[in-house]
Amino acid sequence: MLATFSITPINSYAVDLALYNSVSEDDEDSVIMDVYLKGLGEGLIYSYTLSKSMRLESPFCPPDNLIISADIVRTIVDGEILSPSYGMEYNSDTFLALITTVGFKNFFPCN
């Protein structure tokens, strides 16, 4: 497993849209991508929880009982890629973290 992390491009600084699109479900890197997606989702949920505890506004409001999974994050990311919130398609070098954040904002609105 450690060898996979050291040779795969997913271990780079940040995953971009081109890399996300290049990993298929049958690819051995799909497990690593799942870990990456789950980590992105958990990080966003943590930032929401921290904002809430500090009584700050958050750009998104997920349900309190949400258990984040790679499948949930993938659904949100894929939806944002297919129908970009701001009307412009994402470039292949757009960081997946940005797409995920915008997707969370639209998937879990605060209104």
XYZ file of C-alpha atoms in Angstrom:
111
model
C 0.000 0.000 0.000
C 2.807 2.428 0.839
C 4.376 1.752 -2.534
C 1.119 2.747 -4.229
C 1.064 6.061 -2.377
C 4.633 6.823 -3.388
C 4.222 6.181 -7.123
C 0.722 7.430 -7.828
C 0.089 10.999 -9.022
C -2.710 11.310 -6.443
C -0.103 11.838 -3.730
C 0.769 15.195 -5.264
C 0.107 18.533 -3.585
C -3.455 18.796 -4.871
C -5.658 16.775 -7.180
C -6.945 18.654 -10.192
C -9.906 17.941 -12.447
C -7.773 16.237 -15.096
C -6.465 13.713 -12.589
C -9.928 13.184 -11.081
C -11.347 12.443 -14.532
C -8.491 10.084 -15.383
C -9.135 7.713 -12.465
C -11.808 5.144 -13.268
C -13.623 2.904 -10.796
C -11.670 -0.093 -12.121
C -8.330 1.648 -11.656
C -6.236 0.683 -8.623
C -5.901 4.398 -7.869
C -9.673 4.570 -7.307
C -9.173 3.449 -3.695
C -6.719 6.281 -3.142
C -9.096 8.718 -4.829
C -11.861 7.540 -2.485
C -9.631 8.298 0.504
C -8.838 11.717 -0.970
C -12.529 12.508 -1.564
C -13.521 11.364 1.918
C -10.758 13.546 3.373
C -11.973 16.563 1.381
C -15.509 15.995 2.620
C -14.449 15.510 6.222
C -12.344 18.660 6.064
C -15.296 20.671 4.796
C -17.593 19.216 7.462
C -14.971 20.077 10.095
C -14.763 23.665 8.825
C -18.561 23.913 8.998
C -18.604 22.548 12.557
C -15.864 24.954 13.605
C -17.670 27.917 12.017
C -20.899 26.920 13.733
C -19.217 26.605 17.137
C -17.670 30.058 16.716
C -21.017 31.494 15.569
C -19.591 32.403 12.169
C -21.423 32.158 8.868
C -20.671 29.143 6.733
C -21.095 28.993 2.948
C -22.912 25.655 3.303
C -25.065 23.935 5.925
C -25.030 20.121 5.808
C -27.396 18.157 8.020
C -26.014 17.606 11.523
C -26.309 13.825 11.246
C -24.459 13.565 7.915
C -21.895 10.783 7.768
C -19.571 11.738 4.950
C -18.412 9.115 2.462
C -16.454 9.136 -0.775
C -19.696 8.342 -2.634
C -21.443 11.446 -1.253
C -18.495 13.666 -2.144
C -18.240 12.089 -5.610
C -21.946 12.738 -6.214
C -21.512 16.377 -5.218
C -18.348 16.812 -7.307
C -19.827 15.108 -10.369
C -22.951 17.263 -10.116
C -20.865 20.420 -9.915
C -18.729 19.364 -12.882
C -21.785 18.541 -15.031
C -23.627 21.720 -14.072
C -21.154 24.364 -12.877
C -22.705 26.782 -10.418
C -21.245 29.854 -12.021
C -22.114 28.848 -15.599
C -18.557 28.319 -16.844
C -16.973 24.907 -17.275
C -14.046 24.126 -15.021
C -10.578 24.020 -16.577
C -8.720 20.722 -16.325
C -6.217 22.302 -13.916
C -8.897 23.434 -11.432
C -8.222 21.981 -8.004
C -10.759 19.395 -6.912
C -10.930 21.041 -3.477
C -12.368 24.194 -5.078
C -14.940 22.226 -7.066
C -15.894 20.284 -3.934
C -16.309 23.455 -1.866
C -18.537 25.083 -4.481
C -20.479 21.828 -4.793
C -21.038 21.682 -1.019
C -22.294 25.273 -1.111
C -24.931 24.370 -3.672
C -25.766 20.881 -2.405
C -26.198 22.055 1.203
C -27.525 25.642 0.999
C -28.081 27.510 4.257
C -31.398 29.072 3.274
